[in-house]
Short mmCIF file of C-alpha atoms in Angstrom, two decimals:
data_model
loop_
_atom_site.label_atom_id
_atom_site.label_comp_id
_atom_site.label_asym_id
_atom_site.label_seq_id
_atom_site.Cartn_x
_atom_site.Cartn_y
_atom_site.Cartn_z
CA MET D 1 -19.04 -8.99 -11.88
CA ASN D 2 -19.91 -5.31 -12.35
CA PHE D 3 -19.65 -2.39 -9.95
CA GLU D 4 -23.19 -1.04 -10.04
CA ALA D 5 -23.51 2.75 -10.08
CA ILE D 6 -26.99 3.96 -9.16
CA THR D 7 -29.11 5.80 -11.72
CA ILE D 8 -31.49 8.74 -11.55
CA ARG D 9 -34.33 6.21 -11.66
CA ASP D 10 -32.89 4.45 -8.58
CA ILE D 11 -32.77 7.73 -6.67
CA ALA D 12 -36.32 8.62 -7.68
CA LYS D 13 -37.67 5.26 -6.55
CA GLU D 14 -35.89 5.41 -3.19
CA LEU D 15 -36.94 8.98 -2.40
CA HIS D 16 -40.49 8.63 -3.84
CA LEU D 17 -39.89 11.39 -6.36
CA SER D 18 -40.37 11.58 -10.10
CA VAL D 19 -37.42 10.97 -12.39
CA SER D 20 -37.87 14.47 -13.76
CA THR D 21 -37.69 16.01 -10.28
CA VAL D 22 -34.49 14.14 -9.46
CA SER D 23 -32.91 15.10 -12.76
CA LYS D 24 -33.70 18.76 -12.23
CA ALA D 25 -32.48 18.66 -8.63
CA LEU D 26 -29.14 17.26 -9.78
CA ARG D 27 -28.89 20.07 -12.35
CA ASP D 28 -29.66 22.66 -9.61
CA SER D 29 -32.79 23.78 -11.43
CA TYR D 30 -34.67 26.80 -10.03
CA GLU D 31 -37.87 24.77 -10.38
CA ILE D 32 -36.91 22.54 -7.45
CA SER D 33 -36.96 23.59 -3.78
CA GLU D 34 -33.70 23.81 -1.83
CA LYS D 35 -35.00 21.17 0.58
CA THR D 36 -35.57 18.66 -2.23
CA LYS D 37 -32.22 19.49 -3.86
CA LYS D 38 -30.44 18.86 -0.58
CA LEU D 39 -32.26 15.54 -0.10
CA VAL D 40 -31.41 14.35 -3.63
CA LEU D 41 -27.78 15.51 -3.60
CA GLU D 42 -27.02 13.94 -0.22
CA TYR D 43 -28.52 10.62 -1.29
CA ALA D 44 -26.69 10.70 -4.63
CA GLN D 45 -23.36 11.41 -3.01
CA LYS D 46 -23.82 8.75 -0.35
CA ASN D 47 -24.81 6.06 -2.82
CA ASN D 48 -22.27 6.47 -5.61
CA TYR D 49 -24.25 8.38 -8.27
CA ARG D 50 -21.95 9.65 -11.04
CA PRO D 51 -23.55 12.15 -13.43
CA ASN D 52 -21.18 11.59 -16.33
CA PRO D 53 -21.30 9.53 -19.53
CA MET D 54 -18.65 7.10 -18.34
CA ALA D 55 -20.92 5.93 -15.55
CA GLN D 56 -22.99 4.08 -18.09
CA SER D 57 -19.98 2.23 -19.47
CA LEU D 58 -19.09 1.31 -15.89
CA LYS D 59 -22.57 -0.02 -15.26
CA ARG D 60 -22.30 -2.22 -18.35
CA GLY D 61 -18.77 -3.29 -17.33
CA HIS D 62 -17.22 -1.97 -20.54
CA SER D 63 -14.75 0.65 -19.34
CA LYS D 64 -11.85 -1.84 -19.57
CA SER D 65 -9.86 0.23 -17.06
CA ILE D 66 -8.56 -0.63 -13.60
CA GLY D 67 -7.38 1.79 -10.93
CA ILE D 68 -4.11 1.53 -9.00
CA VAL D 69 -3.21 3.26 -5.73
CA VAL D 70 0.41 3.18 -4.53
CA SER D 71 2.28 5.38 -2.09
CA SER D 72 4.78 6.76 -4.60
CA ILE D 73 5.79 5.76 -8.11
CA ASP D 74 9.38 6.93 -7.59
CA ASN D 75 9.77 4.09 -5.08
CA GLN D 76 11.65 1.29 -6.89
CA PHE D 77 9.47 -1.39 -5.34
CA PHE D 78 6.19 0.20 -6.45
CA SER D 79 7.47 1.08 -9.92
CA GLN D 80 8.35 -2.59 -10.42
CA VAL D 81 4.94 -3.64 -9.06
CA ILE D 82 3.26 -1.31 -11.57
CA ASN D 83 5.27 -2.86 -14.40
CA GLY D 84 3.82 -6.24 -13.46
CA MET D 85 0.31 -4.81 -13.26
CA GLU D 86 0.56 -3.14 -16.66
CA SER D 87 1.95 -6.30 -18.25
CA GLU D 88 -0.98 -8.43 -17.07
CA ALA D 89 -3.64 -5.77 -17.67
CA TYR D 90 -2.52 -5.02 -21.23
CA SER D 91 -2.34 -8.73 -22.07
CA GLN D 92 -6.04 -8.99 -21.19
CA GLY D 93 -7.10 -5.82 -22.99
CA TYR D 94 -7.32 -3.51 -19.97
CA ASN D 95 -5.82 -0.08 -19.34
CA VAL D 96 -4.57 1.18 -15.97
CA ILE D 97 -4.95 4.50 -14.17
CA ILE D 98 -2.24 5.11 -11.55
CA THR D 99 -2.53 7.39 -8.52
CA GLN D 100 -0.23 8.12 -5.56
CA SER D 101 -1.26 8.49 -1.91
CA HIS D 102 2.12 9.76 -0.66
CA GLU D 103 1.23 7.86 2.53
CA SER D 104 -1.71 10.24 3.19
CA TYR D 105 -5.10 8.83 4.22
CA ASN D 106 -6.93 11.89 2.91
CA LEU D 107 -5.17 11.72 -0.45
CA GLU D 108 -5.90 8.01 -0.66
CA VAL D 109 -9.63 8.66 -0.16
CA GLN D 110 -9.49 11.47 -2.71
CA ASN D 111 -7.67 9.30 -5.25
CA VAL D 112 -10.09 6.41 -4.87
CA GLY D 113 -12.97 8.82 -5.42
CA HIS D 114 -11.26 10.15 -8.54
CA LEU D 115 -10.77 6.65 -9.89
CA ILE D 116 -14.42 5.78 -9.32
CA HIS D 117 -15.44 8.83 -11.34
CA ARG D 118 -13.14 7.61 -14.11
CA ALA D 119 -15.34 4.54 -14.34
CA ILE D 120 -12.83 1.87 -13.34
CA ASP D 121 -13.92 -1.76 -13.39
CA GLY D 122 -11.80 -2.66 -10.34
CA LEU D 123 -9.20 -1.37 -7.89
CA LEU D 124 -5.69 -2.50 -6.91
CA ILE D 125 -4.49 -0.82 -3.73
CA SER D 126 -1.62 -0.80 -1.25
CA ILE D 127 -3.03 1.25 1.60
CA ALA D 128 -1.19 4.32 2.92
CA THR D 129 0.73 4.19 6.18
CA GLU D 130 -1.69 6.80 7.60
CA THR D 131 -4.75 4.69 6.76
CA HIS D 132 -6.42 3.11 9.78
CA ASP D 133 -10.05 3.33 8.68
CA VAL D 134 -10.88 1.50 5.43
CA GLU D 135 -14.58 2.35 5.42
CA HIS D 136 -14.17 4.16 2.08
CA LEU D 137 -13.06 0.85 0.55
CA ARG D 138 -15.52 -1.34 2.45
CA LYS D 139 -18.41 0.77 1.18
CA LEU D 140 -17.27 0.53 -2.44
CA GLN D 141 -16.80 -3.22 -2.21
CA ALA D 142 -20.29 -3.57 -0.73
CA GLN D 143 -21.61 -1.69 -3.77
CA GLY D 144 -19.92 -4.21 -6.06
CA LEU D 145 -16.49 -2.76 -6.85
CA PRO D 146 -13.88 -5.54 -7.16
CA ILE D 147 -10.89 -4.71 -4.93
CA VAL D 148 -7.58 -6.56 -4.52
CA PHE D 149 -4.97 -5.60 -1.94
CA PHE D 150 -1.22 -5.94 -2.44
CA ASP D 151 1.78 -5.27 -0.19
CA ARG D 152 -0.03 -3.38 2.60
CA VAL D 153 -3.36 -5.06 3.13
CA SER D 154 -6.39 -4.70 5.38
CA ASN D 155 -7.77 -7.62 7.35
CA GLN D 156 -11.06 -5.75 7.66
CA ILE D 157 -12.05 -6.52 4.06
CA ASP D 158 -12.41 -10.02 2.64
CA THR D 159 -10.90 -10.16 -0.84
CA HIS D 160 -7.83 -11.43 -2.70
CA LYS D 161 -4.50 -10.25 -1.21
CA VAL D 162 -0.93 -10.53 -2.48
CA ILE D 163 2.01 -9.97 -0.14
CA VAL D 164 5.52 -11.29 0.41
CA ASP D 165 6.80 -13.36 3.30
CA ASN D 166 7.51 -10.25 5.37
CA SER D 167 8.21 -12.13 8.57
CA GLY D 168 10.47 -14.65 6.84
CA GLY D 169 12.46 -11.97 5.05
CA SER D 170 13.01 -10.02 8.24
CA TYR D 171 13.93 -13.17 10.16
CA GLN D 172 16.48 -14.15 7.52
CA ALA D 173 18.04 -10.66 7.50
CA THR D 174 18.29 -10.49 11.31
CA THR D 175 19.73 -13.99 11.49
CA HIS D 176 22.36 -13.01 8.91
CA LEU D 177 23.40 -10.03 11.05
CA LEU D 178 23.66 -12.22 14.15
CA ASP D 179 25.67 -14.82 12.25
CA SER D 180 27.99 -12.03 11.08
CA GLY D 181 28.82 -11.15 14.67
CA PHE D 182 26.58 -8.13 15.25
CA LYS D 183 25.02 -8.13 18.70
CA ASN D 184 22.88 -4.99 19.08
CA ILE D 185 20.54 -4.83 16.13
CA ALA D 186 18.10 -1.96 15.75
CA HIS D 187 15.00 -1.95 13.55
CA ILE D 188 13.65 1.14 11.76
CA THR D 189 10.20 0.53 10.36
CA SER D 190 7.01 2.24 9.17
CA SER D 191 3.70 3.08 10.83
CA VAL D 192 2.82 0.96 13.86
CA THR D 193 -0.62 0.26 12.32
CA SER D 194 0.68 -1.16 9.03
CA SER D 195 0.29 -4.90 8.34
CA VAL D 196 3.80 -4.97 6.84
CA THR D 197 5.27 -3.31 9.94
CA HIS D 198 3.86 -5.99 12.24
CA GLN D 199 4.98 -8.88 10.05
CA ARG D 200 8.55 -7.61 9.61
CA LEU D 201 8.79 -6.75 13.29
CA ASP D 202 7.68 -10.29 14.16
CA GLY D 203 10.48 -11.79 12.05
CA TYR D 204 13.06 -9.49 13.63
CA LYS D 205 11.93 -10.41 17.15
CA GLN D 206 11.72 -14.12 16.38
CA ALA D 207 15.36 -14.20 15.24
CA LEU D 208 16.51 -12.40 18.39
CA ILE D 209 14.50 -14.63 20.72
CA GLU D 210 15.87 -17.80 19.09
CA ARG D 211 19.40 -16.54 19.87
CA ASP D 212 18.45 -15.69 23.47
CA LYS D 213 18.71 -11.96 22.76
CA ASP D 214 16.58 -9.54 24.74
CA ILE D 215 14.09 -7.40 22.81
CA ASN D 216 15.21 -3.82 23.45
CA GLU D 217 12.26 -1.55 22.63
CA GLN D 218 14.66 1.42 22.44
CA TYR D 219 16.14 -0.21 19.35
CA ILE D 220 12.76 -0.22 17.53
CA LYS D 221 11.81 3.02 15.77
CA TYR D 222 8.57 3.73 13.91
CA CYS D 223 8.27 6.23 11.06
CA LEU D 224 4.62 7.10 10.41
CA HIS D 225 5.31 8.31 6.87
CA GLY D 226 7.44 5.37 5.84
CA GLY D 227 10.59 7.40 5.19
CA LEU D 228 8.94 10.15 3.13
CA ASP D 229 9.60 12.58 6.00
CA LEU D 230 13.40 12.79 6.31
CA ASN D 231 13.16 14.75 9.56
CA GLU D 232 11.16 11.90 11.08
CA LEU D 233 13.79 9.39 9.97
CA GLN D 234 16.67 11.61 11.12
CA GLN D 235 15.07 11.81 14.58
CA ALA D 236 14.90 8.00 14.74
CA ILE D 237 18.57 7.71 13.83
CA ASP D 238 19.57 10.46 16.27
CA GLU D 239 17.79 8.62 19.07
CA LEU D 240 19.61 5.39 18.23
CA LEU D 241 22.99 7.12 18.12
CA ALA D 242 22.33 8.78 21.49
CA LEU D 243 21.76 5.48 23.33
CA ASP D 244 24.31 4.43 25.95
CA VAL D 245 24.71 1.17 24.03
CA ARG D 246 24.60 2.26 20.43
CA PRO D 247 23.37 -0.39 17.95
CA ASP D 248 26.06 -1.98 15.81
CA ALA D 249 23.59 -2.90 13.06
CA ILE D 250 20.27 -1.66 11.68
CA LEU D 251 17.57 -3.58 9.83
CA THR D 252 15.35 -1.22 7.81
CA ALA D 253 11.87 -2.25 6.75
CA SER D 254 11.08 -0.50 3.47
CA ASP D 255 12.63 0.71 0.24
CA ARG D 256 12.62 4.41 1.07
CA ILE D 257 13.63 3.95 4.72
CA THR D 258 16.56 1.78 3.65
CA THR D 259 18.10 4.11 1.07
CA SER D 260 17.42 7.22 3.16
CA THR D 261 18.96 5.60 6.25
CA MET D 262 22.15 4.90 4.31
CA THR D 263 22.27 8.55 3.19
CA LEU D 264 21.69 9.90 6.71
CA LEU D 265 24.28 7.58 8.28
CA HIS D 266 26.84 8.91 5.79
CA LYS D 267 25.86 12.49 6.68
CA ASN D 268 26.40 11.64 10.35
CA ASN D 269 29.89 10.31 9.49
CA ILE D 270 28.87 6.80 10.48
CA ARG D 271 30.96 4.23 8.65
CA ILE D 272 29.06 1.28 7.17
CA PRO D 273 29.61 -1.47 8.29
CA GLU D 274 32.57 -0.56 10.55
CA ASP D 275 30.45 1.55 12.92
CA ILE D 276 26.97 0.31 12.06
CA ALA D 277 26.03 -2.42 9.59
CA LEU D 278 22.95 -1.99 7.42
CA VAL D 279 20.50 -4.47 5.90
CA GLY D 280 17.22 -3.36 4.39
CA PHE D 281 14.13 -4.30 2.44
CA THR D 282 14.77 -2.61 -0.90
CA ASN D 283 14.41 -3.31 -4.60
CA THR D 284 16.77 -0.55 -5.68
CA VAL D 285 18.70 -1.47 -8.82
CA LEU D 286 21.66 0.46 -7.39
CA ALA D 287 22.28 -1.88 -4.45
CA ASP D 288 25.46 -3.26 -6.05
CA VAL D 289 27.00 0.13 -6.87
CA LEU D 290 26.27 1.98 -3.63
CA ASN D 291 29.19 2.65 -1.27
CA PRO D 292 29.28 0.22 0.37
CA SER D 293 27.19 -2.17 -1.68
CA LEU D 294 23.93 -2.73 0.15
CA THR D 295 22.77 -6.02 1.65
CA SER D 296 19.10 -6.20 0.74
CA VAL D 297 15.94 -8.20 1.19
CA HIS D 298 14.56 -8.31 -2.34
CA GLN D 299 10.84 -8.67 -3.04
CA PRO D 300 9.39 -10.18 -6.25
CA ALA D 301 7.70 -6.88 -7.08
CA PHE D 302 6.86 -7.60 -10.73
CA GLU D 303 5.22 -10.90 -9.77
CA ILE D 304 3.26 -9.18 -6.98
CA GLY D 305 1.82 -6.75 -9.52
CA ARG D 306 1.15 -9.38 -12.15
CA LYS D 307 -0.55 -11.77 -9.71
CA ALA D 308 -2.68 -9.07 -8.06
CA THR D 309 -3.91 -7.91 -11.47
CA GLU D 310 -4.66 -11.46 -12.58
CA MET D 311 -6.76 -11.96 -9.44
CA LEU D 312 -8.59 -8.66 -9.87
CA LEU D 313 -9.48 -9.43 -13.49
CA SER D 314 -10.75 -12.84 -12.46
CA ILE D 315 -13.26 -11.09 -10.18
CA ILE D 316 -14.21 -8.52 -12.81
CA ASN D 317 -14.80 -11.17 -15.48
CA SER D 318 -16.59 -13.65 -13.24
CA LYS D 319 -20.19 -14.30 -14.25
CA ARG D 320 -21.10 -15.07 -10.63
CA PRO D 321 -20.37 -13.28 -7.35
CA VAL D 322 -16.93 -14.25 -6.01
CA THR D 323 -17.12 -15.33 -2.36
CA GLU D 324 -13.92 -17.35 -1.91
CA PHE D 325 -10.68 -15.42 -1.80
CA GLU D 326 -7.00 -16.28 -1.87
CA HIS D 327 -4.18 -14.87 0.27
CA VAL D 328 -0.96 -15.24 -1.76
CA ILE D 329 2.40 -15.02 0.03
CA LEU D 330 5.47 -14.80 -2.22
CA PRO D 331 9.03 -15.49 -1.00
CA THR D 332 11.72 -12.84 -0.51
CA GLU D 333 15.43 -13.26 -1.25
CA LEU D 334 18.39 -11.99 0.80
CA PHE D 335 21.34 -10.63 -1.21
CA ILE D 336 24.41 -10.30 1.00
CA ARG D 337 26.75 -7.42 0.12
CA ASN D 338 29.38 -5.30 1.86
CA SER D 339 27.09 -3.22 4.12
CA SER D 340 26.64 -6.15 6.51
CA VAL D 341 30.00 -7.92 6.32
CA LYS D 342 32.65 -7.21 8.96
CA ARG D 343 36.03 -6.28 7.51
#
């Protein structure tokens, strides 16, 4: 299933111009009027024309490269996901091109555009926390680009998706804190528009409701940039510490938020878990050696990457259009360590 880039001949046919005129307009030839150049260039840009040699390999489906968009490769979770993607891609003779959105919508759009110009055969993407509008992806899929979502997904586009049991992992972590005797549990999470945010918030609330605990909205803090902005996270923690009834435990909802929250609590001279217990979604390999060791919700990151890549390559290599898609949900695992155990 190939992502069809339009050709000069396609543009000429659509605009009722000669192939020669279109070619010259794209080269900014003095022989062509500014009005015609503008018409040709706008149509070419809007409809995915790529004036480079690699476009032809893309049209034939021979580039053997797939694009990856993650928020940040220094995030332990995403680095492990990429390992899984590379393992599966290389085993099937494909190369990968990795880009980082740093949670920016504009950078995500820019990166996707860059990958398209590199003649990728398909795209694996975890959308940025700033991304609300996925029209840039919807348009590419409509033009034939195979896309698979992982981790943070969009329900606006019908394709394969690979996530973890976000709600279940959050529910299990919150239940553990309640069972350990903590009564006022706060939740620091990412952007309010993120699919992962909603799912992990649902699990947190479900655990509280089952124990007849009120949902205190003051205990729920959103960080638009997913922990990349330390000032944003510090403000969330300051607001929690300033409450009349300070939380005695915090559940954090992402790798970066978790490790940064631990750092900021230490800087605020908050003892963990004596003053505030901490449990977080994180795949850091340092969880056992941190002080205190960190109770964590671990995600099968390598398997997420491997499975998402397998599904993308199945679309790319299909001889017929793929119209039925799978939504894979992988289990999380709670590792209980000292940060959530009363002494």
